[in-house]
Coordinates of C-alpha atoms and ligand atoms in Angstrom, one line a residue:
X369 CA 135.3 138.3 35.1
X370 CA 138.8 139.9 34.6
X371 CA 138.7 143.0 32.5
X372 CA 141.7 143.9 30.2
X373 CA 144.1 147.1 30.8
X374 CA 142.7 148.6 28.2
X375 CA 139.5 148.4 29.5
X376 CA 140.1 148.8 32.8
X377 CA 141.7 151.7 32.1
X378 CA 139.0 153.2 29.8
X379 CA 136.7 153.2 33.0
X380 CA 139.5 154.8 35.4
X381 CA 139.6 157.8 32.9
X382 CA 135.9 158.3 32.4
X383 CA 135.6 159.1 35.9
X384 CA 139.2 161.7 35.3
X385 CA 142.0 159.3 35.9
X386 CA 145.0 160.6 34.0
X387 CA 146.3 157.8 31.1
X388 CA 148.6 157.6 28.7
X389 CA 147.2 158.5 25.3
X390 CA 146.7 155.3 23.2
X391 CA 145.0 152.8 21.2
X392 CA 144.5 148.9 21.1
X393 CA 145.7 147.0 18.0
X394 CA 145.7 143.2 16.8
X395 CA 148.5 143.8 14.0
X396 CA 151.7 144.7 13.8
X397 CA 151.0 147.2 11.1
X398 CA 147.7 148.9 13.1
X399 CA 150.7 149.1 16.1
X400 CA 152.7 150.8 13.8
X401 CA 150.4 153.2 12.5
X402 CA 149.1 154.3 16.0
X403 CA 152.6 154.8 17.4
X404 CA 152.7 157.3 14.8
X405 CA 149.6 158.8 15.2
X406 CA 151.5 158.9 18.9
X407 CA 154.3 160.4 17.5
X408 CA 157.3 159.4 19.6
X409 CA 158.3 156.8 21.9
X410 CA 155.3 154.0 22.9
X411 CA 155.3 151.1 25.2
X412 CA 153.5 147.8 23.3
X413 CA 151.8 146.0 25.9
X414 CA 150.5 142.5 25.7
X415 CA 146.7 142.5 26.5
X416 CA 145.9 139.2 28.2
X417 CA 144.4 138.3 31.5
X418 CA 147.3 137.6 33.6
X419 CA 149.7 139.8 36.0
X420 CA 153.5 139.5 35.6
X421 CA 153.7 140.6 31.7
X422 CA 156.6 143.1 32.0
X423 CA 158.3 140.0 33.5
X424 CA 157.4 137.6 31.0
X425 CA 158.8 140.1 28.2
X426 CA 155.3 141.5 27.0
X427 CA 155.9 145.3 27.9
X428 CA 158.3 146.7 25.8
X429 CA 159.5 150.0 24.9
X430 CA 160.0 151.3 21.1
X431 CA 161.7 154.7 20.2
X432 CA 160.0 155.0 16.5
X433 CA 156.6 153.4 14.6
X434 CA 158.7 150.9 12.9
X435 CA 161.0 149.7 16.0
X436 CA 156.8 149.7 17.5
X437 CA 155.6 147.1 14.4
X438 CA 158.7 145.1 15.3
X439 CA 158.6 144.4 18.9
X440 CA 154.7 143.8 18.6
X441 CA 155.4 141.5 15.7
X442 CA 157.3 139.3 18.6
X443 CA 154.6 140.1 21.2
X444 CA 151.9 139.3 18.9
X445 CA 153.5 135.5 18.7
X446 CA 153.8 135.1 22.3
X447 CA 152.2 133.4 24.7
X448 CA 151.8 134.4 27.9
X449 CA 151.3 132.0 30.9
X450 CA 149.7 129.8 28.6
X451 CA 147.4 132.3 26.8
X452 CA 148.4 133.5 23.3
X453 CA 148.6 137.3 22.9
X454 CA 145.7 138.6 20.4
X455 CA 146.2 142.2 20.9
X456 CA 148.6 144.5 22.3
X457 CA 147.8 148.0 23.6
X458 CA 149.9 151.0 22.1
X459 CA 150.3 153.8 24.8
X460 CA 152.5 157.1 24.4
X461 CA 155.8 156.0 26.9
X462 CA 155.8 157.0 30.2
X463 CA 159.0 159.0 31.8
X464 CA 158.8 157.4 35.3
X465 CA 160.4 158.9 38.4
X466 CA 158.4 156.7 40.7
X467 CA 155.9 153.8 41.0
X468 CA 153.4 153.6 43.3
X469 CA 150.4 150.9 43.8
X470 CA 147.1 152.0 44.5
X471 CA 144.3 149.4 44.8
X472 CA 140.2 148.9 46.1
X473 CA 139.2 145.4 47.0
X474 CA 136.9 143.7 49.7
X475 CA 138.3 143.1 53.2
X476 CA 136.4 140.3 53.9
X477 CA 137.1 139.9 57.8
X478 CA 136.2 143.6 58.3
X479 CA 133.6 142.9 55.5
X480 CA 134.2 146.2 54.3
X481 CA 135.9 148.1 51.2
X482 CA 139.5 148.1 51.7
X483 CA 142.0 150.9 50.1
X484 CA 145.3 149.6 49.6
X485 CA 147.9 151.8 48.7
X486 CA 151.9 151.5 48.7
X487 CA 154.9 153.8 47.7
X488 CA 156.7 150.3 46.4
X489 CA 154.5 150.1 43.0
X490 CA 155.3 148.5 39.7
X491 CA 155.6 144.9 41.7
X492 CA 153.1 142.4 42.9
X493 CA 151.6 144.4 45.6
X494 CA 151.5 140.1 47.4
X495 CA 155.3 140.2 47.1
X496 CA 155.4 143.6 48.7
X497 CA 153.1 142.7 51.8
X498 CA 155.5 139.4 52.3
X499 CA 158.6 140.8 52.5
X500 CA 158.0 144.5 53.5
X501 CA 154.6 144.7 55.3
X502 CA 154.9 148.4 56.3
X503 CA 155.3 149.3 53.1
X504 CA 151.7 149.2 53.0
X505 CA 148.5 151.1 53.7
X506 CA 145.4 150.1 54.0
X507 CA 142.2 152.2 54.8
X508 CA 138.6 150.5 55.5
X509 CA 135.8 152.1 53.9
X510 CA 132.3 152.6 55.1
X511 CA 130.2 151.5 52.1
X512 CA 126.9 154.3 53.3
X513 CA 129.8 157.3 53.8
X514 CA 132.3 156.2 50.7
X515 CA 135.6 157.2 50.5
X516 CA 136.1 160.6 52.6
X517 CA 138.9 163.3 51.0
X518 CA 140.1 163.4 54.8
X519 CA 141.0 159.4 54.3
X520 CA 142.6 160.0 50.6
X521 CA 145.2 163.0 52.4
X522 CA 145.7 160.3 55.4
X523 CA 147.0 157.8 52.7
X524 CA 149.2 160.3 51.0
X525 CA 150.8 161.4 54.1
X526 CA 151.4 157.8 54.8
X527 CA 153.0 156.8 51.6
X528 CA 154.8 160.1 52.1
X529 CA 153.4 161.5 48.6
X530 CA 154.8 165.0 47.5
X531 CA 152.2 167.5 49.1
X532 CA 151.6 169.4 45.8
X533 CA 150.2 165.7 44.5
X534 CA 147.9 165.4 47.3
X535 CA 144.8 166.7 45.5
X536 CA 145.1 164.6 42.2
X537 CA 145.9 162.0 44.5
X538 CA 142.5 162.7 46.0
X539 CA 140.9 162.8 43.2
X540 CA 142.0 159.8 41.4
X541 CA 141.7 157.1 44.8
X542 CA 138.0 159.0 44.6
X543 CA 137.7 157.9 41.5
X544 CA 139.2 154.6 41.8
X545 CA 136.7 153.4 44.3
X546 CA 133.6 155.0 42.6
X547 CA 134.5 152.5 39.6
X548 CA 135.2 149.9 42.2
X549 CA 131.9 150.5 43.4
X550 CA 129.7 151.3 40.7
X551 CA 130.3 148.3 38.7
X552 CA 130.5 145.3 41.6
X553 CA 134.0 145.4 41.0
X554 CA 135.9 142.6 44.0
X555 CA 139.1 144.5 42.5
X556 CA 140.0 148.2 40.7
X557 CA 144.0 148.5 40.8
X558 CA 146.5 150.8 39.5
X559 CA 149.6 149.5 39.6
X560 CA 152.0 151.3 38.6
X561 CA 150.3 154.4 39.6
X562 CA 153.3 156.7 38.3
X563 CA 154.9 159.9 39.0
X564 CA 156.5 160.9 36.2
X565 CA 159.7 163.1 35.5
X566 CA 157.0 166.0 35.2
X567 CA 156.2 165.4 38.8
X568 CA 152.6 164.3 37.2
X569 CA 150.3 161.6 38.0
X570 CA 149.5 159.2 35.7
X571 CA 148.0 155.5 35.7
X572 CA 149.9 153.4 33.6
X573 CA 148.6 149.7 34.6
X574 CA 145.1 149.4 35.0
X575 CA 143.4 146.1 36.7
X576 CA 139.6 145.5 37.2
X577 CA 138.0 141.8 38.3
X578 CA 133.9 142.0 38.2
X579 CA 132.3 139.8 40.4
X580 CA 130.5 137.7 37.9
X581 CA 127.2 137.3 40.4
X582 CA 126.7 141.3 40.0
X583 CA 127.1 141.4 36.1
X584 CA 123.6 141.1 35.2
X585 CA 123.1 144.8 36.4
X586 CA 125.7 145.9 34.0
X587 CA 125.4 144.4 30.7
X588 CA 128.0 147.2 29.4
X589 CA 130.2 145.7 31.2
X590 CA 129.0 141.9 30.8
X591 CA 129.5 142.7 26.8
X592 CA 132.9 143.7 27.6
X593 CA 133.8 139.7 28.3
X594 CA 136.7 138.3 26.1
X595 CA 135.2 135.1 25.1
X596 CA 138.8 134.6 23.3
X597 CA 141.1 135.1 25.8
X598 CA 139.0 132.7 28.7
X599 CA 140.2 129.5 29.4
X600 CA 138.0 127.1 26.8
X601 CA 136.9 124.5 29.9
X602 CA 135.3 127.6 31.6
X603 CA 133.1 129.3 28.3
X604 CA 132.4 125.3 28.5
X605 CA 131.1 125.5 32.4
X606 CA 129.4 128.3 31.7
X607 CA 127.5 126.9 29.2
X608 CA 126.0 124.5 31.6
X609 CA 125.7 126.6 34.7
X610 CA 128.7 125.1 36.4
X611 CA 131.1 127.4 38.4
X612 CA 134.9 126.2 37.6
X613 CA 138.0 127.3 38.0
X614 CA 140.9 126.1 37.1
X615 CA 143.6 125.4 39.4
X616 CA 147.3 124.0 39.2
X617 CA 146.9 121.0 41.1
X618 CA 146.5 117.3 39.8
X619 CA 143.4 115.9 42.0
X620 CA 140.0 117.2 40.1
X621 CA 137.0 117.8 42.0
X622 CA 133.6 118.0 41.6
X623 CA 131.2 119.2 44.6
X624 CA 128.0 120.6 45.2
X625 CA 127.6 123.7 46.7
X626 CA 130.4 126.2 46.8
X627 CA 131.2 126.0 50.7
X628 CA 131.4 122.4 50.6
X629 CA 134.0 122.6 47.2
X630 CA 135.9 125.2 49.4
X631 CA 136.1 122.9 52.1
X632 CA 137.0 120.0 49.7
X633 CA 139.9 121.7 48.9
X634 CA 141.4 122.5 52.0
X635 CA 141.0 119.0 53.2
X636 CA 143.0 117.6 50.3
X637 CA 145.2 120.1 51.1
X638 CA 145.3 119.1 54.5
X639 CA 146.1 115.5 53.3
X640 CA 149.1 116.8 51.3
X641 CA 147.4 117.2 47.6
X642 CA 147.0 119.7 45.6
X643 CA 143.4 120.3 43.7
X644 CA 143.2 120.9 39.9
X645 CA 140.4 122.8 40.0
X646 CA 137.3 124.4 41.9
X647 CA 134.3 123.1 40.6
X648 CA 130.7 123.5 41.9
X649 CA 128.1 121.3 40.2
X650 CA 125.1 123.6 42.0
X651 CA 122.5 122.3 43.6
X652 CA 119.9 119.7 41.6
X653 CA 122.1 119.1 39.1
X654 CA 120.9 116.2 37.1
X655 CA 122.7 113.6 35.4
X656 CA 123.9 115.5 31.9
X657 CA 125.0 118.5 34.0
X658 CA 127.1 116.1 36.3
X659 CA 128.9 114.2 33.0
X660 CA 129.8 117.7 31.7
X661 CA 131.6 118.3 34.7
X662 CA 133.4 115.2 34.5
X663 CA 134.1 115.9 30.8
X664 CA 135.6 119.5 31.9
X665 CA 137.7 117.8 34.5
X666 CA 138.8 115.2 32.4
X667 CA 139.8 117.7 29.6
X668 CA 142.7 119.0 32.2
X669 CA 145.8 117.5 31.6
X670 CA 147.2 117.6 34.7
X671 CA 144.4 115.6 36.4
X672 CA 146.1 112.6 37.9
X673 CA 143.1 111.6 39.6
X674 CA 139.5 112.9 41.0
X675 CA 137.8 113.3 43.7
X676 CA 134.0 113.1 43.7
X677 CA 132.6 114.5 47.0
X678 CA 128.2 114.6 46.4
X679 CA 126.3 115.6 49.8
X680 CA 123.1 114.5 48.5
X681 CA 120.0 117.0 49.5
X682 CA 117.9 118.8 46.9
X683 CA 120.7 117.2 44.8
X684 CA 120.1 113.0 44.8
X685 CA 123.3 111.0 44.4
X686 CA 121.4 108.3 42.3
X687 CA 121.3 111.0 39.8
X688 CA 124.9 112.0 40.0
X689 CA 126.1 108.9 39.8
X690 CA 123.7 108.4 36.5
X691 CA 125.9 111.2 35.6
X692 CA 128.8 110.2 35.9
X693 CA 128.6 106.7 34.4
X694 CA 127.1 108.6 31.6
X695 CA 130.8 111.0 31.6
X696 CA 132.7 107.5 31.8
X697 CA 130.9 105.8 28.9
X698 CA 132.6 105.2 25.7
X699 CA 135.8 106.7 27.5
X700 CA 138.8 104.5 27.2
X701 CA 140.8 104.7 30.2
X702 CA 140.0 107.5 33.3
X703 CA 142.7 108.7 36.0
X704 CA 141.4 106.8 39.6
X705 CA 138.3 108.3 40.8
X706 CA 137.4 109.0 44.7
X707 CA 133.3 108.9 45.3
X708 CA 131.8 110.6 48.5
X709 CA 128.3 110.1 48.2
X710 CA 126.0 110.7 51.3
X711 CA 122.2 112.1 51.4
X712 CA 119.7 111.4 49.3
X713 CA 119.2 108.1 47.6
X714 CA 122.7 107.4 48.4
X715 CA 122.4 103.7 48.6
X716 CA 121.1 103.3 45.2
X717 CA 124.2 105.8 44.1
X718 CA 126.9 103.7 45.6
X719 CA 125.5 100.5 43.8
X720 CA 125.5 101.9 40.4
X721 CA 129.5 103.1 41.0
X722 CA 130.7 100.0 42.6
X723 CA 129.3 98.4 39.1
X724 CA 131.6 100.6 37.6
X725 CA 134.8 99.7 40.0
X726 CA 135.1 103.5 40.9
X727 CA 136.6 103.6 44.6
X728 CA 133.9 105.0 46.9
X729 CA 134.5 106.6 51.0
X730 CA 132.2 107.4 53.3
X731 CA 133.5 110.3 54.8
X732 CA 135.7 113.5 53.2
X733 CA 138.6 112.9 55.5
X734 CA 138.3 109.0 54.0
X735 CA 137.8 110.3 50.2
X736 CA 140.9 112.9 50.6
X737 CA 143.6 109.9 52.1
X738 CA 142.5 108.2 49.4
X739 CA 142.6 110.2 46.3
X740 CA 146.3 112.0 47.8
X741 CA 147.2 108.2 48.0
X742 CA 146.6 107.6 44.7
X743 CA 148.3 110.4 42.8
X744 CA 151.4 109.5 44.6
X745 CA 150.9 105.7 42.9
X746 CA 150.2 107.7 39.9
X747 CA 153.2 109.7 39.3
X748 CA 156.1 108.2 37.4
Ligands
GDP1401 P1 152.4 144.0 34.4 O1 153.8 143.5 34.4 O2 151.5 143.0 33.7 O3 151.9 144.4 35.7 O4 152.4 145.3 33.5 P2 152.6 146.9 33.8 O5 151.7 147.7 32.9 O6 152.4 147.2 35.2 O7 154.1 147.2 33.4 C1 155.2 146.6 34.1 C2 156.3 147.6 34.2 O8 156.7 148.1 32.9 C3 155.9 148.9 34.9 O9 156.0 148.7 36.3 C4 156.9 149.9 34.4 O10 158.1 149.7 35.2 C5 157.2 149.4 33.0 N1 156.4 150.3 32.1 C6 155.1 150.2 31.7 N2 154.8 151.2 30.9 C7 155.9 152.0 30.8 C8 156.2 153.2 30.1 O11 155.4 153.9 29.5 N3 157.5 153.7 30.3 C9 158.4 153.1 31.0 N4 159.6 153.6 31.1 N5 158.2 151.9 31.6 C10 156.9 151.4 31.5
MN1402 MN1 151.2 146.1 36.6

């Protein structure tokens, strides 16, 4: 679950990070009225769950409250990566002398806490590492010691911070990994970190993803969830107990067990495809929880065809194919459909979807040649 700026940055400064004063708003006349409550110049910032806004022309400066109601008039209409802009945050305007990115997240080969930190902020910190690597600093944490001041001063010195910053710096990387920490966070980011013309500190971006299996020890943060602002197929998988994720491929996929939808989608991959999704059906799932995952992947436009890859155990592929017959039923026309089916009851699962002409493999390998073969019939 991907918290807002707003939001993210409401934790940051509970625990002392420095933020612009400011307010959220879903009008353009609320804007207005808090960028005079502000008093001066204000950035309008679209508040939706995507990176890249300033890009996409949702951050945008305004010298007086009316100039403010304006350009959050436009932002308010926009969309942004496909999601529609409900809200904008209103924060006093920054004067920026320099932008650095300071992030927490999980190493998972050291299978640690990692710090990240780079004097080139204000980008994608992805765009930094690919084209200047050294640019970047990155300090493993022991998760019994926490973050050490001694490891803070090591990554000022290395993005060769001001001295006389060295100790907000501290204080705020502290801080950033205590909310990191504290609320099962997979990533806390700050990005732009700024110094301003001041020579201050100040966190003007704020970025926070929950990992969604630890939210039930934080319902604080669990109410925080913008039902509004998440994709409508996954409120839907939710509702059902199905992990999906959309993706921008065109072959859909439905798997049980996460590892083996992981490794679905490398091997069509592998096989030249790309997948439309992550979805993981869990284990057991009976026959109604198997057709709402087919109606989910169906819903996607871009799905040119799907592949259905069951390793029957606790789960038995009589049942799944139930399911999916059930999905197909009353449908009028279906993109081509790709059936693994091995484990339990398989046999009796592979009769019931020949009966329905669906084309079946017996190996992954197989059910990937296949379905990449037939999105390249599909396309026009
Ligand atoms: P993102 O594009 O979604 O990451 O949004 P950010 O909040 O990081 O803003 C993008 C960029 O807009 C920043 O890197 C800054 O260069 C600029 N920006 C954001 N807030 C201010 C501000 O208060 N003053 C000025 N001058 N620029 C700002
Ligand atoms: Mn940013």
């Amino acid at each position: 679950m991907k918290l807002h700026e707003y939001q993210s940055k409401q934790l940051f400064a509970q625990l002392g990070v420095p933020i612009p004063r400011g307010r959220v708003a879903a009008s353009a006349a609320e804007a207005k009225a808090i960028a005079q409550e502000l008093g001066g110049r204000v950035v309008v910032k679209a508040q939706v769950l995507v990176g890249g806004r300033g890009k996409a022309g949702g951050i945008r400066l305004a010298s007086t409250p009316e100039e403010a109601e304006e350009v959050a008039t436009q932002i308010l209409a926009m969309q942004i990566k496909g999601l529609p802009v409900r809200k904008v945050l209103v924060d006093e305007a920054a004067d920026i002398a320099s932008e650095l990115y300071l992030g927490v997240t999980n190493d998972r080969v050291a299978r640690c806490p990692v710090v990240i930190a780079s004097a080139e902020g204000g980008v994608e910190i992805e765009q930094v590492a690919k084209v200047s690597p050294e640019k970047i600093v990155k300090v493993l944490v022991d998760p019994l010691l926490g973050l050490r001041e001694y490891q803070c001063r090591n990554i000022a010195a290395a993005i060769e911070l001001p001295r006389d910053l060295w100790r907000d710096f501290t204080s705020i990387t502290r801080a950033l990994y205590q909310v990191y920490q504290r609320s099962d966070a997979t990533l806390a980011e700050i990005n732009p970190l700024v110094i301003t013309r001041e020579g201050r500190l100040l966190a003007l971006d704020g970025k926070i993803v929950l990992d969604d299996n630890g939210l039930f020890r934080h319902p604080e943060l669990a109410e925080m969830r913008d039902l509004d602002e998440e994709a409508p197929a996954e409120r839907e998988a939710r509702k059902y107990g199905l992990t999906y994720i959309k993706l921008e491929g065109d072959i859909g996929c439905m798997v049980n067990g996460a590892g083996l939808a992981m490794a679905t989608m490398d091997v069509i991959k592998l096989y030249g495809g790309e997948p439309a999704n992550f979805l993981d059906i869990g284990g057991g799932a009976s026959a109604e929880r198997v057709a709402a995952a087919l109606d989910i992947i169906l819903q996607d436009a871009n799905v040119r065809a799907v592949l259905l890859n069951i390793f029957g155990g606790i789960t038995r592929c009589d049942e799944v194919a139930r399911g999916i017959l059930t999905a197909l039923k009353g449908r009028v026309g279906w993109p081509p459909m790709v059936v693994r089916l091995g484990g339990t009851n398989e046999e009796e699962g592979r009769q019931l979807l020949a009966e329905a002409n669906l084309v079946t493999a017996s190996s992954l390998v197989e059910a990937a040649e296949k379905v990449v073969a037939l999105v390249k019939e599909a396309v026009p």
